[in-house]
Short mmCIF file of C-alpha atoms in Angstrom, two decimals:
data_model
loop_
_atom_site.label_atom_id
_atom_site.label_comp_id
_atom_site.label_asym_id
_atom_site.label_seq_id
_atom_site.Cartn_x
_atom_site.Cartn_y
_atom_site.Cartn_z
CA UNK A 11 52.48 -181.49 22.91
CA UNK A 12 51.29 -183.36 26.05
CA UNK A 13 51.73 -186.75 24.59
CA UNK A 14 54.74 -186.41 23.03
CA UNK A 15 56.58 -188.21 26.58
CA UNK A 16 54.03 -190.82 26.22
CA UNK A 17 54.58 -191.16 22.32
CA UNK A 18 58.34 -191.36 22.56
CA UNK A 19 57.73 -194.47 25.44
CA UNK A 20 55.76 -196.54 22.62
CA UNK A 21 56.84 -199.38 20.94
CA UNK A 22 55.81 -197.97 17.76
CA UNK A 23 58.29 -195.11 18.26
CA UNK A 24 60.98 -195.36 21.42
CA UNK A 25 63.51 -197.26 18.73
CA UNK A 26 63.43 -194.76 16.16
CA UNK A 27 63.84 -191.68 18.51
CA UNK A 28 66.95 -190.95 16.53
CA UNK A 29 65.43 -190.54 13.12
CA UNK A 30 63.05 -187.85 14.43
CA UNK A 31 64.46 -184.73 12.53
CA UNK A 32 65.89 -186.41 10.33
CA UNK A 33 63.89 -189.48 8.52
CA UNK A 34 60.45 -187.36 6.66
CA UNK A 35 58.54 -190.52 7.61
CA UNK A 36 59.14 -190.97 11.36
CA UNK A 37 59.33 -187.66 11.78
CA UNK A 38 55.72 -186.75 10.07
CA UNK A 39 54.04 -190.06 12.18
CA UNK A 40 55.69 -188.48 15.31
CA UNK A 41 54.29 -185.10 14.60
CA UNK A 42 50.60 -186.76 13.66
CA UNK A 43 50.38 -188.74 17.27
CA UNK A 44 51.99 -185.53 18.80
CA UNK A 45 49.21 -183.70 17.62
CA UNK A 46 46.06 -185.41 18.14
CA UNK A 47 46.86 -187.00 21.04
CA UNK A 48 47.75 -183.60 22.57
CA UNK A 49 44.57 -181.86 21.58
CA UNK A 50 42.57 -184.57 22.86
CA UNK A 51 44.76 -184.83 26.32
CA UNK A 52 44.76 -181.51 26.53
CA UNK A 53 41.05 -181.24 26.25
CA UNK A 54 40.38 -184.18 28.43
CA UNK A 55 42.63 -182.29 31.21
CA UNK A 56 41.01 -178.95 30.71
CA UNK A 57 37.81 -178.23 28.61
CA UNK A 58 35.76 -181.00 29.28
CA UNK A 59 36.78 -181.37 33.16
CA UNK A 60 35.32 -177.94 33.34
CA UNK A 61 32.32 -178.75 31.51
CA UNK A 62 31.80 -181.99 33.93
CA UNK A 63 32.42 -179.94 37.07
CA UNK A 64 30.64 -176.87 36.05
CA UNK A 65 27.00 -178.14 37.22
CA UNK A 66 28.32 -179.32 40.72
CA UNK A 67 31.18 -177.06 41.70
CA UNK A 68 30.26 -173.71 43.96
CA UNK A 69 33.35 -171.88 43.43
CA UNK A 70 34.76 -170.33 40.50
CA UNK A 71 37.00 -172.68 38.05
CA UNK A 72 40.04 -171.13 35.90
CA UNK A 73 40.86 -173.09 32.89
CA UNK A 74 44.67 -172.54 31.35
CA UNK A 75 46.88 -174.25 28.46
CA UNK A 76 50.20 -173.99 27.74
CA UNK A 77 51.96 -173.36 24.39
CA UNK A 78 55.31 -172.57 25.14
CA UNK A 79 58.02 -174.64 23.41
CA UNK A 80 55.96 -174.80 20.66
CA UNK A 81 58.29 -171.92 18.15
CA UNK A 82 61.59 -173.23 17.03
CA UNK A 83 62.99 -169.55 17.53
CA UNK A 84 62.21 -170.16 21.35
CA UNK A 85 63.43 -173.65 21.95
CA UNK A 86 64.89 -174.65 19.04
CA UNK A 87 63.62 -177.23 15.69
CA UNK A 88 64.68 -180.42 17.69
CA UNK A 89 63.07 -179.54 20.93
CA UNK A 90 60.48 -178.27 19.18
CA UNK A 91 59.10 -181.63 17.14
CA UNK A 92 60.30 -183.99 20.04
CA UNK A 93 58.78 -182.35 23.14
CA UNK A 94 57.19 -179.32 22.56
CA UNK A 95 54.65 -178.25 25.04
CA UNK A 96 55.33 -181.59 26.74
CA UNK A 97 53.13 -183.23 29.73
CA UNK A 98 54.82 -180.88 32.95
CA UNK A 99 55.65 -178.02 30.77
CA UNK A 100 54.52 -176.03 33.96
CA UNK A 101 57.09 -177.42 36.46
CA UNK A 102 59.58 -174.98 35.00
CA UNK A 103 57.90 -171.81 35.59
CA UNK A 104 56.84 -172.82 38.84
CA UNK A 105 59.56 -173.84 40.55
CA UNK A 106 63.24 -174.08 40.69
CA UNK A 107 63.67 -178.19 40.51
CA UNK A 108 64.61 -179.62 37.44
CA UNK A 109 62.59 -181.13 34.87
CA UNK A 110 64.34 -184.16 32.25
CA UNK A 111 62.70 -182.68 29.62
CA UNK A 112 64.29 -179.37 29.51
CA UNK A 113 67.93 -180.33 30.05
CA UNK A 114 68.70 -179.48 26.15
CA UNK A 115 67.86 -176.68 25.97
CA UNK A 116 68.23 -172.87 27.37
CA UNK A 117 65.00 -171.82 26.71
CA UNK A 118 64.09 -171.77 30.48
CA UNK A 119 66.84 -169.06 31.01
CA UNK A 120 65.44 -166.45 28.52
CA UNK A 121 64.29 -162.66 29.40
CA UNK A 122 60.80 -164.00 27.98
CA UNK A 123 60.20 -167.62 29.77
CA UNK A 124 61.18 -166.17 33.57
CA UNK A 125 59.22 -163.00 32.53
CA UNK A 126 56.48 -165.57 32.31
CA UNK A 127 57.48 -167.58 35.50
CA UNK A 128 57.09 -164.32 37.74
CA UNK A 129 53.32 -163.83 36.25
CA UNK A 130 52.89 -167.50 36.41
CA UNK A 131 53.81 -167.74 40.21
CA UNK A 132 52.26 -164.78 41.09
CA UNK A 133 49.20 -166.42 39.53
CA UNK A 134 48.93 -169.45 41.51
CA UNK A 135 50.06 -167.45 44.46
CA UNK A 136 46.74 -164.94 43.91
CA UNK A 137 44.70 -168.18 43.41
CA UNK A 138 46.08 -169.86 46.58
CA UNK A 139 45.29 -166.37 48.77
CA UNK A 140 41.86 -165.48 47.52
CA UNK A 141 40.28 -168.02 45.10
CA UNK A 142 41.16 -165.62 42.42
CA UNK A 143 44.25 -165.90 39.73
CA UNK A 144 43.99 -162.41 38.43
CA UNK A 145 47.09 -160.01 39.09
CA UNK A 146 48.91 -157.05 37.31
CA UNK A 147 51.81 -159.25 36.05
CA UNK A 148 49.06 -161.19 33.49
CA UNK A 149 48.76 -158.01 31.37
CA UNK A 150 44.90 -159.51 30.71
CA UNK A 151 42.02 -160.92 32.55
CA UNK A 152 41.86 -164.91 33.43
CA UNK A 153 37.86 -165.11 33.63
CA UNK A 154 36.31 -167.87 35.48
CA UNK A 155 35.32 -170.63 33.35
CA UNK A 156 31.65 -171.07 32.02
CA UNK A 157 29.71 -172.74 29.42
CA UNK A 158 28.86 -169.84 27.61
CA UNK A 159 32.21 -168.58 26.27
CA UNK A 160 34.30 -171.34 27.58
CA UNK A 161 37.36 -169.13 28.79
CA UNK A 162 40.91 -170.33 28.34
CA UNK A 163 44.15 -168.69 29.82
CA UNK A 164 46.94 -169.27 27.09
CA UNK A 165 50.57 -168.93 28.50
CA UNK A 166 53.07 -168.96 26.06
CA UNK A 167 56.60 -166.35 25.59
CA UNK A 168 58.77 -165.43 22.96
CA UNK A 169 63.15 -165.06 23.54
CA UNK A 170 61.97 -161.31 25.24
CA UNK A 171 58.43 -161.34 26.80
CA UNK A 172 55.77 -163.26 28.25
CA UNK A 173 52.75 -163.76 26.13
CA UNK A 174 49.54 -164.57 27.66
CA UNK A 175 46.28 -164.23 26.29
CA UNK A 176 42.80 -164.91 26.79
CA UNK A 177 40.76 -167.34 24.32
CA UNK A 178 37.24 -168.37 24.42
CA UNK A 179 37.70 -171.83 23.57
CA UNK A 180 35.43 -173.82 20.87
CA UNK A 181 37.40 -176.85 21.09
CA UNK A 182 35.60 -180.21 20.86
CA UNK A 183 36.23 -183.88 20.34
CA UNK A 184 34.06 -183.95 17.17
CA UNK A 185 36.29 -181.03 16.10
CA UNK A 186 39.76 -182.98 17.10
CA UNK A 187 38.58 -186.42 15.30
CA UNK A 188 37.26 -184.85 12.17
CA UNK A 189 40.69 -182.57 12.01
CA UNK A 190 42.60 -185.89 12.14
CA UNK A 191 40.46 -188.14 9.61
CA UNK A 192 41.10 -185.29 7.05
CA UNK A 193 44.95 -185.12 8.10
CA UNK A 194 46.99 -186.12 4.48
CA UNK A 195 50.16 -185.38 6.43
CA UNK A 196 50.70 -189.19 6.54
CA UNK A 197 49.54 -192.26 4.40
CA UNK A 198 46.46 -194.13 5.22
CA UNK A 199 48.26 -197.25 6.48
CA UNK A 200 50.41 -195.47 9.19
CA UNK A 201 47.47 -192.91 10.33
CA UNK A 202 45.46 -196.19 10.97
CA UNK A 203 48.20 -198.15 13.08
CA UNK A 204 48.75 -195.01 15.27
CA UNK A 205 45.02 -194.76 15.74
CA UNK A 206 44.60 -198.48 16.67
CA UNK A 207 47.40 -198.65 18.12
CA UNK A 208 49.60 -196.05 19.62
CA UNK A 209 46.74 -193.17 20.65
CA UNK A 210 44.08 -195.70 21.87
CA UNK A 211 43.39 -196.92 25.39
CA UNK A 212 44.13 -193.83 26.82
CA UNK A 213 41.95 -191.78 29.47
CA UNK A 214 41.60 -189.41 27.24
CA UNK A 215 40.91 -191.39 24.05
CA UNK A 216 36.97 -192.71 24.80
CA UNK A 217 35.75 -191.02 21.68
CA UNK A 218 38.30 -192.11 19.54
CA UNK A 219 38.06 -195.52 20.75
CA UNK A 220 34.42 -195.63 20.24
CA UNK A 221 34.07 -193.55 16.66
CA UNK A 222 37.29 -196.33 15.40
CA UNK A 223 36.11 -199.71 17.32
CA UNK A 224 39.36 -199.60 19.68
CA UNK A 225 38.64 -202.75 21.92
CA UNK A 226 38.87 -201.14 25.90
CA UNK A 227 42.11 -201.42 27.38
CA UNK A 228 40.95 -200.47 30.86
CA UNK A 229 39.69 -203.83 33.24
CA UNK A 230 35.84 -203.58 34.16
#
């Protein structure tokens, strides 16, 4: 849920932070704007940066996601819905400073999230040596990205173990926008407001903007 800090700082939400959990309405529109805007972040940020870089860049590219935080088993129902895989979920697993977001709950200190800090580290520590991620402690291969298949390291863990996994990714904008104007998990009248109105005029909203006639936000 990358947008879910940016959601919660809207006018649209950041006075009804309370109710998530516990109103059905606020909670569902939170969950809807969580969603899309996350998949369409998350692609800006990692899919489509590949596919701009791709025909320019010599050196081999590694595309990853995370999905931790995402179970309620692992961080709980009300971390779950109101941060999820949040914008920085990385900082965690990298490093030893603390991060706002996590200060509720323990899901940091499980067997299975610093089992996935270790491979995590010695990840970006591979990377940092010889240009290549790949080590023992993945359990898998991270390929270098390419338009073909699209690779996509996921990093996720359960209350015991790491779990990381390889995906070839067939993500798309098209694919995110027609997902969300066939979503019945809200009415009409509230999808529409959050699509005007709380998910536009973002760097990673173009295609939204244009497919819904957002006006640009962004001085020319």
């Amino acid at each position: 849920m990358l947008t879910s800090s940016f959601a919660a700082r809207d006018p649209f939400f950041k006075d009804r932070l309370g109710l998530i959990n516990n109103d059905y309405k606020t909670t569902s529109e939170f969950k809807f704007a969580n969603k899309y805007g996350s998949a369409l972040y998350g692609f800006f940020n990692g899919q489509q940066s590949a596919e701009v870089l791709y025909p320019h860049y010599k050196a081999d590219m590694y595309v990853c996601s995370f999905a931790f935080a995402h179970t309620a088993d692992v961080v709980g129902k009300e971390y779950m819905v109101r941060n999820g895989a949040l914008h920085g979920i990385f900082q965690p697993f990298l490093t030893d400073q603390g991060y706002g977001y996590t200060k509720n709950t323990d899901a940091f200190e499980q067997a299975g999230s610093k089992e996935l800090s270790k491979a995590f580290i010695a990840s970006i520590a591979a990377f940092v040596r010889t240009g290549n991620p790949n080590t023992p402690a993945l359990g898998t291969t991270w390929q270098a990205w390419n338009p073909t298949y699209r690779p996509e390291l996921v990093w996720d863990a359960n209350r015991q173990h790491a779990r990381i996994s390889s995906i070839n990714s067939r993500v798309s904008y098209a694919g995110i926008l027609a997902e969300m104007a066939n979503d019945k998990s809200i009415n009409e009248q509230s999808k529409n407001y959050i699509i005007h109105n709380v998910l536009n005029g973002r760097w990673f909203s173009d295609e939204l903007d244009a497919k819904y006639g957002n006006p640009s936000l962004w001085p020319k």
